Structure formats: C-alpha cells, structure tokens
Amino acid sequence: MKPTDTSNPDYFHKVVDCQWACPAHTDVPLYIRLIAQGKFGEAYLENRKSNVFPAILGRVCDRPCEPACRRGRVEEKPVAICRLKRVAADNRGDISEHLPKPPVAENGKKIALIGCGCASLAVANDLRPMGYSVTIFEALPATGGLMRTNIPRFRLPPEVLDEEIQTILDTGVDLKLNHPIESMKALLDSKEFDAVFVGTGAPRGKNLEIPGRYDSDRIHIGIEWLESVAFEHIETIGERVLIIGVGNTAMDCCRTSLRLGAKDVKVMARKPRGFFKASDWELEDAEEENVEILVNHSPKSFVIEDGKLTGMTFELMEYQVDDNGRIDRGTVVGETVIPCDDVILAIGQDNAFPWIERDIGIEFDQWDCPVVDEKTMMCGRDGVFFGGDAAFGPKNIIWAVAHGHEAAISIHRYCQGLDIEDRPPRGVTLSSQKMGMHEWSYSNYYEGAERRIMPHVDLKERFKNLDIEVELGFTAEQVAKEVERCLNCDIQTVFTDKLCIECDACLDVCPVDCLTITENGEEADLRTRLRAPAPNHEQALYVSGELPHTRRVMVKDEDLCVHCGLCAERCPTGAWDMQRSAIRLPYASDESESAATDTAA
Amino acid sequence: MSYIPKPKVTHPRAARNALGLTSRDYEGAVSTLCAGCGHDSVTAAIVQSVFELDVEPHKLAKMSGIGCSSKTPAYFVSQSHGFNSVHGRMPSVTTGAYAANADLMYIGVSGDGDSLSIGVGQFVHAIRRNLNMCYIIENNGVYGLTKGQFSASADIGSKPKKGLPNQQEPIDPVSTAISLGASYVARSFSGDKEQLVPLIKGALLHPGFALVDVISPCVTFNDHEGSTKSYEHTRQFYHHVTDIDYIPPAKEIVAEYDKGAVMPVELHDGSRILLRKVDDRYDPTSRAAAFKYLREHFNAGEITTGLLYFDEQRKEMHELMGNVEVPFAELPLDSLRPPSGELQNILSKYR
Ligand SMILES: Cc1cc2nc3c(=O)[nH]c(=O)nc-3n(C[C@H](O)[C@H](O)[C@H](O)COP(=O)(O)OP(=O)(O)OC[C@H]3O[C@@H](n4cnc5c(N)ncnc54)[C@H](O)[C@@H]3O)c2cc1C
Ligand SMILES: Cc1ncc(C[n+]2csc(CCOP(=O)(O)OP(=O)(O)O)c2C)c(N)n1
Ligand code: SF4
Ligand code: SF4
Ligand code: SF4
Ligand SMILES: [Mg+2]
C-alpha cells in the first residue's frame, strides 16, 4: 500500500467515528472533554457551532453518532454522546454574549425561508448575522415545525424549544406566522427576494387504504394526530388503542396515547423484531411504559359494527430470513381480530408540494420529490434551495441542520455572484498533546465503566400530564463517569517513519494489538498479516513509508484503537505522537467579516 | 516507564487458548523499564509463548537475579510463582526450587551482567547439572540498571556512550553453554519475535537446561553508533542459521519439507520442533561443528541466531541423580527424612 496521506482532512476525520457519522460533524470528543473540565458553556457553544440546537438535540437527536462510536466496538455500548450534550445545555449558564447578534450592517440582500422548522432556522442562523435580510414564512401559528407539532412535550419541553429558536429570531429575523405560501410562482415572480429556501418538511402522513378506512372517525393519521394533540385540539383517546407501524412516530403515538387516558396500547408490527424502524432507545422507552408490541401482524381491515370501530383484522405472518439477514415478503398463516377503540396510523411520511407549480423550472422525480443537488442544495431553478425533510424525504433534525449550513454557504455564494459549485474546502490541523514525559493534555486513562443509565421520572408520576419530561438528565456522578468513557478519538496516533528504530515497544504495549511491523503489500493481503484480525473494512489501515532499518512498514488498523497513547508513551524516539486533529468545516460566515464569532478549538 | 496501566480492554476477537485465556491474561504489572528497552519485547515474547503453550499460571515459576532484565518477571504472568534473588544467584535458587518441586515449569530471566559477570560461576554449574529450566539472558552488553557500564558480553571495540571502547574478550554465553554440554542452546533478538517465540516455547518444553541468549538492546545506554548491541547493528549483522516451528502434540505436520534441510525434533510431551536449516552446512547436533561455525562467523562480525545446538538424549538433573518421580515437595515427611535410626546406620558406615 502507499503511505497513508494524512494531510487529506478526511483521513483523521474518519477516525473520529462519531464526528464523521454526525451529519453536521459536531466535534464530539472536544465537547465531552470540555464537559469533563466543567466548561459547560464552552461545550454548549462548541455544539452550537455545528448543530445549532444543542439543548433540543441533547434530548431528541436521532444520534447517528452513537451506533458509529468506537466505544461500541471495544465493548458493548457506545458513549452516551447525545445525553452528554444535554448536560452541556442544562448547565451552560449565561453565554448570551457569545450567541449570534444582529448584523452591524445590512448587506442589502433579501432571503425568503419557507417553513419555520429546523432547516430554515439553521439557514437563518448562518445568514442573518452576516447582514442578510431574512424573512420566514410559516403556515402554522407557531415556530419549530415537527419539533413542536410532533415531538411530544414529554421528550422535548416547549421552553427548551422556544429558547433556542428565540436566539435565532433575536438576530432580527422577520417571522411571518400563519402565512402559508400558496404559490411558489407568485413568490418568485414578485422578485422580492434574491434567493428562496424551501424548508417545508415532509408534511403528509401515509395512509392505509384497506376496507373500513373511511367508515369511522376513530382512525387517525399519526403525524396529524400528534399535531392536534400538540395544539390541544385533541385531549382524550379511547381505552384500547392500536398503533399501526413500528417506527419512531409510532413510539411517540403510543406514549402520547397513554398520557391521554389509554389503558391498553398495542403497537402492531408487520415484521419481527430486528426489522423495526424505531431506534432501540425509543423502543426501550415505550416498552418501559408497558406498551405491548405484537410482531408479525399485517393489517387487513377495520372492523366496524353499527358504524362504530370495534377492532381490526390482521393477517398472521411468517417470514424467512436468509443468510445475509434479508427477510422475505412473508406468508400468511392465519388471521386474528384485535378489539380496539382507536387506531393510529404511523407508517411513514411523504413529501407534498401542492403549492409549487410544475412549470417554473423546479423538477420533480417519480416520487414527487424535488430534484435537489446533494452538495449545493439548489434545485433546477437558480436561486431556489431546499433543505431538511423537504429536500430528500423525511430524515431528522440533525440532517436538516446540516442541510441548512450547506444551503447557507450556497445562498451566500449565489447572492455574491460566486460559483456555488466551488465550495470552501475542509481542513485539518494537528497539534501534539504531549505535556511531559508521561503526561498528555487529555485523560488517556481507560475508564472501564459501562454506559450510565438515564434516570427517568417514576412510572406512576409521568402519566399525570403531557408536559412531564420523562428523562431527568444525568446526575453529576453519572456525568463524571460517562465523560471518561469517551476514548478521545480525535487525539490521533501520528507516526513519523524515519524516527522508528523498530524496537517493537508500541506493538508490545498496545492493549488491542492494532499495530504491526511487516513487509508491505496490497491491502487485502496486509489485512491477513496483522497481529489481530482486521475484518472491518470500513476502518482504514494507516500505513507508513519504509522504515529506515529494515524497509518494512508500520501498519495500524484504526478499527479498535482506544487512543490510550501508550504507543507514544513507550516510543523511545517519538516516532509515535498523540496529536489532536481539529477538523475545520466551512460555514457561510467564514467568508464574511463576522467570521470572528467562530471560537477557536 | 508509563504511568497509566495498560487498559484492561482486549481486542474483542482476541484469540483464546485451550484454557480459555487470552494473551492479556498472561500479562503482569506495568513495566517500569525505559521506553523502547528490548527487555519489554522479550517479556511480550514470553507472554505469547506461555499463552500459546496453554501454561497454567500456577504451574510456572519465574526466577531472576538483579538488573533491568531481572526485573522483568514482574511484568508477565502475575498469577504464577516467582523468586527475585540476589545478584547472580538465580541459578542456585532455581536449583533448590527445582530440587524440591520438579512439577513446575521454570523460567529464569537474567542479564549479561547477572549471568556472565557476577553470576558466571552459578551459570556454568546450572548447565553442568542440566537443570530443567528455560534460561533467558537478555543480553545488552551493559549493566543497564547501574547506568551502562560494560558487562562481560561487550565486544572488543564496542564504544560506550562516553569513555573508551571495550578492550576485554567478551564471554559468549552460547559457546560457553555448548562447551559445557548444555542440551538446548539458542540465540535470538528482541526485535524478531517470529524467531524468538518458537525458540522460547521449545526451551520451556525441553527437558533439561535450555539457554536462550537474546540480544536485547539497552535503548538508553547502548543503542548509539559504534555499539555492537544496538538495534541498528544487530539488524545489520544478524543471521538466521536455523529457524524453528513449534508443532503442538496433537497436530499433524502438514507442510512438505525437504528431508535434508528440515529436522523434526520430538519433545517429551509429544510436541515437535521442526528445525529448518537456513544454512545447510550447519549441524546443530554436533558440538564441535557448531562451535567452529559460531567462532568463524563471530570473527567475521556476524551474529548467528536460531536453535544452535541441541541434544534431546542428555539426562536432566533429577534423572542424573536417580531421584524419585514424585516431587520432593509432595513426599510425606517420613519418607523424605530418614528416621534417626537410619541416620545412625549411615553414619556408622563412615566410621
Ligand atoms: C412523530 C415524529 C417524531 C420525530 N422525532 C424526532 C426525533 O426525536 N429526533 C429527530 O431528530 N427527528 C425526529 N423527527 C423528524 C424531525 O422532526 C424532522 O426530520 C425535522 O423536523 C425536519 O425539519 P424541517 O425543518 O425539514 O421540517 P419541519 O420540521 O417539518 O418544518 C416544516 C415547517 O414548514 C411549514 N410549512 C409547510 N409547508 C408550508 C408552506 N407552504 N408555507 C409555509 N410554511 C409551510 C410547516 O408548517 C412546518 O412548520 C420526528 C418526526 C416525527 C413525525
Ligand atoms: C551483589 C551486587 N553487586 C552489584 C550490584 C549492582 N548491580 C545491580 S544490577 C547490576 C548489573 C546488571 O546488569 P545486567 O544483568 O546485564 O542487567 P541489565 O540491567 O543490563 O538488564 C549491578 C552490577 C548489586 N545489585 N548486587
Ligand atoms: S469514543 Fe468518544 S470520540 Fe470516540 S467515537 Fe465514541 S464519542 Fe466519539
Ligand atoms: S493509542 Fe496506541 S497503544 Fe493505544 S490503542 Fe491506539 S495504537 Fe494501541
Ligand atoms: S537502562 Fe537500558 S536495560 Fe535498563 S530499562 Fe533502560 S533501556 Fe532497558
Ligand atoms: Mg545487561
């Protein structure tokens, strides 16, 4: 193999699994260390830089970082990255002077953001302080999009939502509530705006067209029903509720039902466990509340007696799973009727753009989704950008934020007459963490503790009303342990081949056998010759140039390195060093005078 | 020297031996040696060897004297027996231990100072007795622990960090051992575990005195230019004359081999060593030939490594003395100690 090119910013970035997996590339290990040092405000701001809504995300992020976390490969569970974010937010103190401010001067450009969900808000967050005049049009009487209308208050308290949204609005955003955009053509024709961003989400809940669907008013569509609950249009539900579908929306529907008076809530899954769409933690939280999940039940029809919904008929399914873990379409092996008073359909969302004319240069694909460039977020019509669920279908908050940042860069370049394809590059800066003979700037000790368990409000208490936040947040003791579980994957092992005397000290001390000195070869061959099996091809091999004494190479399998720094500590010549990789991500503000708000890592 | 302990986290797919242990289970305390010391690599090779041999930790006794090398038994198999003796006295303490309990596997770790300077008298007599032990010399040409004075293994002309080059003849532990009739004599290098590990495994199983002389550079006092025991010098001048593969008892020898170049050596537990001659002129069963070869190559400045001499027929200490098979430590006191009447009988024979 050729020597690894560590000057490519992506190389070390990928080693920081959490940061790489995070759509907004939040510098997780950095903020965890700040929390460990009690610098909660700084930890909050570090988060805010990339993900804009730390307090919200610290409660409800989809956390793609956690399944990616290296800790989950060396032991059972990943670091509680998300809930540590909440710790930073809850304890941040007064940081108002570091939050974005209204611009000193307007730059004369006007931007329209359609929809006041997290995607549009992220764009406003980036562009308003630069001097753009930003107008948000929102159909509903409230801000926040699905974060307010669908994510239940027992997971995300409205005050938390309001505070972080207000920070952005306070920079001087022109917010127009109760203001649905009904014609894109009219908006564009008015020529009032230099650029338009569409952050209208994926607002249509999927329907289930089976017999009886329209014969009762007790059959609800999940996201509409949750919205009605959020706006207090619905305050009760029957005793026996069936939820159809087993994704995250289903989990919110079943738990909300329990708080509106349901006694017996069943989640009906068509497939077996392991094929559920809901995240494990959402399933756990629902099951803790005694929601029953029935597997292999495929909805067949609604049972309506005397115009009243009395139950649902399901086909009982059996499936074969092949060696690759793929499941077949199943065979019907029976039928059953399950009695109920209400049914909530939670089987997914679709995009819907009835208000965008099809002849104005905005292309739509076969699923009626707009055709949007993944890099620039612009559609076929110049000056119109998409982000969040509106761009590529339903995702989550952190993706919407990431889209928002990218769109902001594009909008800025577009408005300044620059090429939007030509994007500012990512960068990486390395800095040695050596403080003394055996001293590092980070805590390299390996904390063996297991993941801390989030304390919850008592099962009897929590159902009293919709507003009781179930998760209590980590205690100080839990925080102290959990932060130490982070392996500091951004503190990289950096190798200088010409210093190596091949004494084997690093190989011998490495607790997880990631290092090998051997003859060079092709990757597939090298992987078979390492000191420990290296079957995880998603993790790179770090290969050095030829070593001076024997012309062999040093090979590091990045997969399981716990960043303990012992290789560097045992190296007599300093060929190994522990260096922090700070990944520089471009933001729209980098190109303006207000770039100074960017705090250095 | 490292201040955090080696994390108790293991590769999730780490190999397990017949006892269900991983090699991590054979580790000891955190090393306090200098970073880069060859001795730490030898420790790692010992860990790997006993792990691969499925040694039960409580069946192992680690013996040592004084020196950086002699400290290393603290860094492997923490759940075994051990004795850290006076400088140079490890052989006699081991003789006593082995006399009392032949059931344990003995591994002695010594230095060139410990064995060839102060302890040379002890060293040669352990060989003569054919004490059943694996005797490792971590050979760096200096007294590392006392800050790098030349030891008896320093080569003529080898330069110290400061001061004048060595002028005295070195004692070569390998030729010394062969001349004294040691029954398993090997040399290797701390930076070559592929060679070292099978040699240690063979030495541990060999029934008799097994010497493994390991060039193990002192990174602090003897790793500079002009030193003949540095990493760089060793890498440049060392040659494998034989390579060995260790074949565990139940395993078939599958690889095809050329009868002339490969010698299978049967060990007492049914395992075998496959000795592959890298230089086919070398005869590791002839003392005279081995001695001659070693001398010639030494004179040419080469470091000859591999299994250099062996004799599986020689009797080890208990056999030579005709002792009972039950370890003395397990004999009841009355059969171990003659009754007082019997003592009178014996004494009367000498009157
Ligand atoms: C039940 C449920 C639970 C979820 N839980 C989580 C979770 O825990 N974590 C997570 O990360 N994600 C979760 N999600 C997904 C997440 O809420 C969305 O991915 C995210 O809100 C998308 O943000 P957005 O800004 O693209 O759109 P939205 O949040 O959908 O906001 C769009 C806004 O645009 C407005 N709008 C639409 N059309 C127009 C128009 N023509 N004119 C003006 N305004 C308009 C809408 O009223 C809305 O306010 C959940 C989704 C659901 C349905
Ligand atoms: C009886 C006695 N004499 C002298 C010493 C001082 N001393 C300690 S270690 C050592 C030499 C050790 O050299 P070596 O065995 O080569 O070990 P190394 O440190 O090089 O591994 C000496 C002379 C001592 N501890 N005890
Ligand atoms: S251990 Fe820490 S730095 Fe590494 S992936 Fe997990 S959270 Fe990120
Ligand atoms: S930091 Fe070095 S010693 Fe520690 S696990 Fe990574 S490679 Fe191994
Ligand atoms: S002084 Fe030399 S022998 Fe002793 S620990 Fe240091 S490097 Fe090793
Ligand atoms: Mg020495």
Short mmCIF file of C-alpha atoms and ligand atoms in Angstrom, two decimals, chain B residues 39 69 111-113 138-144 151, ligand 6:
data_model
loop_
_atom_site.label_atom_id
_atom_site.label_comp_id
_atom_site.label_asym_id
_atom_site.label_seq_id
_atom_site.Cartn_x
_atom_site.Cartn_y
_atom_site.Cartn_z
CA HIS B 39 13.63 -6.40 27.52
CA SER B 69 16.38 -7.76 32.81
CA GLY B 111 21.08 -10.29 32.19
CA ASP B 112 24.54 -10.44 30.74
CA GLY B 113 25.85 -8.82 33.90
CA GLU B 138 18.56 -10.51 27.99
CA ASN B 139 21.90 -9.54 26.56
CA ASN B 140 22.61 -5.85 26.03
CA GLY B 141 26.35 -5.71 26.63
CA VAL B 142 25.98 -3.39 29.61
CA TYR B 143 24.82 -3.16 33.18
CA GLY B 144 21.70 -1.23 32.32
CA SER B 151 29.38 -6.13 31.03
MG MG C 6 22.81 -6.11 30.66
#
